[in-house]
Amino acid sequence: MKKSGIQREVLNELISIFYPEGIEEKRDWMGYPITKKNSPTYHHIEKACELRERYESDEATLENGAILGKKSHQILNTIEQKDPELYECWEYMFYVINNMGIYPIDDVWAMIIHLKKATQEVLYPNHVAKKTLHT
């Protein structure tokens, strides 16, 4: 099976684990709604290139996977360049969610919201500054 097929298979398995029946609004692990335009993607929590450097398989696995919409994946890639420390915080959050093995609980969503606000401040610093000045 091709690498993309394996990733799709693992992603579908992650979705079945983390989004059980009855979850009305599905959000990815960065808090963005999963929609047709923002479809879910597989994200390696530990980077594939780092796995290869250690001569380990970079194949998608349940243990190393996070569910991110296309939008979140792009945002995360930008954050990695602009604020590596915030990127590491997100990676740790994905690790926590993955290890819980269930749809995120309220306390986890609170942490996601906090990281999402920090992400917005990094991506749109002028917007945040102006908003703060007028508030």
PDB file of C-alpha atoms in Angstrom:
ATOM      1  CA  MET A   1       0.000   0.000   0.000  1.00  0.00           C
ATOM      2  CA  LYS A   2       1.224   3.487  -0.836  1.00  0.00           C
ATOM      3  CA  LYS A   3       2.294   5.817   1.960  1.00  0.00           C
ATOM      4  CA  SER A   4      -0.721   8.101   1.386  1.00  0.00           C
ATOM      5  CA  GLY A   5      -3.046   5.090   1.588  1.00  0.00           C
ATOM      6  CA  ILE A   6      -1.561   4.050   4.911  1.00  0.00           C
ATOM      7  CA  GLN A   7      -1.886   7.610   6.234  1.00  0.00           C
ATOM      8  CA  ARG A   8      -5.550   7.736   5.149  1.00  0.00           C
ATOM      9  CA  GLU A   9      -6.193   4.359   6.791  1.00  0.00           C
ATOM     10  CA  VAL A  10      -4.559   5.452  10.069  1.00  0.00           C
ATOM     11  CA  LEU A  11      -6.354   8.822   9.934  1.00  0.00           C
ATOM     12  CA  ASN A  12      -9.702   7.038   9.539  1.00  0.00           C
ATOM     13  CA  GLU A  13      -8.867   4.847  12.516  1.00  0.00           C
ATOM     14  CA  LEU A  14      -7.932   7.916  14.608  1.00  0.00           C
ATOM     15  CA  ILE A  15     -11.221   9.555  13.624  1.00  0.00           C
ATOM     16  CA  SER A  16     -13.192   6.481  14.691  1.00  0.00           C
ATOM     17  CA  ILE A  17     -11.392   6.495  18.073  1.00  0.00           C
ATOM     18  CA  PHE A  18     -11.499  10.211  18.838  1.00  0.00           C
ATOM     19  CA  TYR A  19     -14.865  11.130  17.303  1.00  0.00           C
ATOM     20  CA  PRO A  20     -17.359   8.579  18.585  1.00  0.00           C
ATOM     21  CA  GLU A  21     -21.021   8.593  17.595  1.00  0.00           C
ATOM     22  CA  GLY A  22     -22.907  11.480  19.136  1.00  0.00           C
ATOM     23  CA  ILE A  23     -20.227  14.161  18.786  1.00  0.00           C
ATOM     24  CA  GLU A  24     -22.212  16.911  17.085  1.00  0.00           C
ATOM     25  CA  GLU A  25     -19.575  19.435  16.047  1.00  0.00           C
ATOM     26  CA  LYS A  26     -16.273  17.834  15.237  1.00  0.00           C
ATOM     27  CA  ARG A  27     -13.238  20.049  15.847  1.00  0.00           C
ATOM     28  CA  ASP A  28      -9.658  19.181  15.018  1.00  0.00           C
ATOM     29  CA  TRP A  29      -6.967  19.122  17.700  1.00  0.00           C
ATOM     30  CA  MET A  30      -6.275  22.841  17.252  1.00  0.00           C
ATOM     31  CA  GLY A  31      -9.939  23.704  17.823  1.00  0.00           C
ATOM     32  CA  TYR A  32     -10.977  24.434  14.239  1.00  0.00           C
ATOM     33  CA  PRO A  33     -14.212  22.900  12.903  1.00  0.00           C
ATOM     34  CA  ILE A  34     -13.815  19.965  10.562  1.00  0.00           C
ATOM     35  CA  THR A  35     -15.789  20.723   7.411  1.00  0.00           C
ATOM     36  CA  LYS A  36     -15.741  19.779   3.740  1.00  0.00           C
ATOM     37  CA  LYS A  37     -13.380  22.728   3.095  1.00  0.00           C
ATOM     38  CA  ASN A  38     -11.309  21.967   6.204  1.00  0.00           C
ATOM     39  CA  SER A  39     -11.139  18.210   5.885  1.00  0.00           C
ATOM     40  CA  PRO A  40      -9.082  16.190   8.383  1.00  0.00           C
ATOM     41  CA  THR A  41      -5.445  15.354   7.704  1.00  0.00           C
ATOM     42  CA  TYR A  42      -2.917  13.166   9.490  1.00  0.00           C
ATOM     43  CA  HIS A  43      -0.162  15.030  11.342  1.00  0.00           C
ATOM     44  CA  HIS A  44       2.967  13.298  12.622  1.00  0.00           C
ATOM     45  CA  ILE A  45       3.358  14.402  16.242  1.00  0.00           C
ATOM     46  CA  GLU A  46       7.011  13.482  16.092  1.00  0.00           C
ATOM     47  CA  LYS A  47       8.259  14.665  12.713  1.00  0.00           C
ATOM     48  CA  ALA A  48       8.846  12.074  10.040  1.00  0.00           C
ATOM     49  CA  CYS A  49      12.288  13.539   9.297  1.00  0.00           C
ATOM     50  CA  GLU A  50      13.314  13.119  12.959  1.00  0.00           C
ATOM     51  CA  LEU A  51      12.184   9.495  12.898  1.00  0.00           C
ATOM     52  CA  ARG A  52      14.216   8.883   9.725  1.00  0.00           C
ATOM     53  CA  GLU A  53      17.288  10.509  11.311  1.00  0.00           C
ATOM     54  CA  ARG A  54      17.107   7.810  14.005  1.00  0.00           C
ATOM     55  CA  TYR A  55      16.589   5.141  11.324  1.00  0.00           C
ATOM     56  CA  GLU A  56      13.038   4.560  12.527  1.00  0.00           C
ATOM     57  CA  SER A  57      10.006   4.155  10.315  1.00  0.00           C
ATOM     58  CA  ASP A  58       8.237   7.375   9.372  1.00  0.00           C
ATOM     59  CA  GLU A  59       5.081   5.475   8.490  1.00  0.00           C
ATOM     60  CA  ALA A  60       1.860   6.870   9.959  1.00  0.00           C
ATOM     61  CA  THR A  61       0.884   5.224  13.247  1.00  0.00           C
ATOM     62  CA  LEU A  62      -1.945   5.669  15.724  1.00  0.00           C
ATOM     63  CA  GLU A  63       0.534   6.501  18.495  1.00  0.00           C
ATOM     64  CA  ASN A  64       2.188   9.315  16.539  1.00  0.00           C
ATOM     65  CA  GLY A  65      -0.884  10.795  14.903  1.00  0.00           C
ATOM     66  CA  ALA A  66      -2.900  13.956  15.424  1.00  0.00           C
ATOM     67  CA  ILE A  67      -6.070  14.969  13.596  1.00  0.00           C
ATOM     68  CA  LEU A  68      -5.682  18.393  12.010  1.00  0.00           C
ATOM     69  CA  GLY A  69      -7.831  20.063   9.398  1.00  0.00           C
ATOM     70  CA  LYS A  70      -6.080  21.414   6.311  1.00  0.00           C
ATOM     71  CA  LYS A  71      -6.291  24.945   7.767  1.00  0.00           C
ATOM     72  CA  SER A  72      -4.725  23.882  11.073  1.00  0.00           C
ATOM     73  CA  HIS A  73      -1.955  22.023   9.304  1.00  0.00           C
ATOM     74  CA  GLN A  74      -1.040  25.207   7.400  1.00  0.00           C
ATOM     75  CA  ILE A  75      -1.237  27.319  10.563  1.00  0.00           C
ATOM     76  CA  LEU A  76       0.958  24.861  12.464  1.00  0.00           C
ATOM     77  CA  ASN A  77       3.592  24.942   9.713  1.00  0.00           C
ATOM     78  CA  THR A  78       3.642  28.757   9.933  1.00  0.00           C
ATOM     79  CA  ILE A  79       3.873  28.669  13.738  1.00  0.00           C
ATOM     80  CA  GLU A  80       6.811  26.282  13.520  1.00  0.00           C
ATOM     81  CA  GLN A  81       8.729  28.961  11.601  1.00  0.00           C
ATOM     82  CA  LYS A  82       7.565  32.020  13.567  1.00  0.00           C
ATOM     83  CA  ASP A  83       7.487  30.659  17.136  1.00  0.00           C
ATOM     84  CA  PRO A  84       9.182  27.273  17.657  1.00  0.00           C
ATOM     85  CA  GLU A  85       8.330  27.287  21.373  1.00  0.00           C
ATOM     86  CA  LEU A  86       4.601  27.648  20.648  1.00  0.00           C
ATOM     87  CA  TYR A  87       4.950  24.920  18.033  1.00  0.00           C
ATOM     88  CA  GLU A  88       6.397  22.628  20.715  1.00  0.00           C
ATOM     89  CA  CYS A  89       3.463  23.469  23.003  1.00  0.00           C
ATOM     90  CA  TRP A  90       1.070  22.372  20.274  1.00  0.00           C
ATOM     91  CA  GLU A  91       3.037  19.168  19.701  1.00  0.00           C
ATOM     92  CA  TYR A  92       2.883  18.411  23.426  1.00  0.00           C
ATOM     93  CA  MET A  93      -0.887  19.049  23.399  1.00  0.00           C
ATOM     94  CA  PHE A  94      -1.284  16.572  20.535  1.00  0.00           C
ATOM     95  CA  TYR A  95       0.771  14.046  22.497  1.00  0.00           C
ATOM     96  CA  VAL A  96      -1.526  14.506  25.525  1.00  0.00           C
ATOM     97  CA  ILE A  97      -4.700  14.093  23.464  1.00  0.00           C
ATOM     98  CA  ASN A  98      -3.310  11.071  21.650  1.00  0.00           C
ATOM     99  CA  ASN A  99      -2.316   9.388  24.902  1.00  0.00           C
ATOM    100  CA  MET A 100      -5.736  10.033  26.449  1.00  0.00           C
ATOM    101  CA  GLY A 101      -7.257   7.985  23.639  1.00  0.00           C
ATOM    102  CA  ILE A 102     -10.630   9.769  23.868  1.00  0.00           C
ATOM    103  CA  TYR A 103     -12.320  12.886  22.536  1.00  0.00           C
ATOM    104  CA  PRO A 104     -10.752  15.828  24.415  1.00  0.00           C
ATOM    105  CA  ILE A 105     -12.378  16.675  27.738  1.00  0.00           C
ATOM    106  CA  ASP A 106     -13.279  20.222  28.827  1.00  0.00           C
ATOM    107  CA  ASP A 107      -9.944  20.839  30.579  1.00  0.00           C
ATOM    108  CA  VAL A 108      -8.091  19.907  27.394  1.00  0.00           C
ATOM    109  CA  TRP A 109     -10.332  22.187  25.320  1.00  0.00           C
ATOM    110  CA  ALA A 110      -9.483  25.032  27.716  1.00  0.00           C
ATOM    111  CA  MET A 111      -5.780  24.466  27.020  1.00  0.00           C
ATOM    112  CA  ILE A 112      -6.449  24.279  23.270  1.00  0.00           C
ATOM    113  CA  ILE A 113      -8.313  27.610  23.411  1.00  0.00           C
ATOM    114  CA  HIS A 114      -5.366  29.163  25.284  1.00  0.00           C
ATOM    115  CA  LEU A 115      -2.900  27.899  22.651  1.00  0.00           C
ATOM    116  CA  LYS A 116      -5.207  29.029  19.856  1.00  0.00           C
ATOM    117  CA  LYS A 117      -5.241  32.579  21.293  1.00  0.00           C
ATOM    118  CA  ALA A 118      -1.434  32.551  21.552  1.00  0.00           C
ATOM    119  CA  THR A 119      -1.318  31.358  17.938  1.00  0.00           C
ATOM    120  CA  GLN A 120      -3.547  34.231  16.793  1.00  0.00           C
ATOM    121  CA  GLU A 121      -1.260  36.692  18.587  1.00  0.00           C
ATOM    122  CA  VAL A 122       1.752  35.315  16.715  1.00  0.00           C
ATOM    123  CA  LEU A 123       0.000  35.256  13.348  1.00  0.00           C
ATOM    124  CA  TYR A 124      -1.748  38.625  13.654  1.00  0.00           C
ATOM    125  CA  PRO A 125       0.247  40.735  16.147  1.00  0.00           C
ATOM    126  CA  ASN A 126      -0.977  44.105  14.805  1.00  0.00           C
ATOM    127  CA  HIS A 127      -4.602  43.050  14.951  1.00  0.00           C
ATOM    128  CA  VAL A 128      -4.234  41.901  18.558  1.00  0.00           C
ATOM    129  CA  ALA A 129      -2.366  45.085  19.539  1.00  0.00           C
ATOM    130  CA  LYS A 130      -5.016  47.351  18.010  1.00  0.00           C
ATOM    131  CA  LYS A 131      -7.810  45.373  19.608  1.00  0.00           C
ATOM    132  CA  THR A 132      -6.086  45.603  23.008  1.00  0.00           C
ATOM    133  CA  LEU A 133      -5.615  49.359  22.688  1.00  0.00           C
ATOM    134  CA  HIS A 134      -9.301  49.965  22.010  1.00  0.00           C
ATOM    135  CA  THR A 135     -10.651  47.608  24.630  1.00  0.00           C
TER     136      THR A 135
END
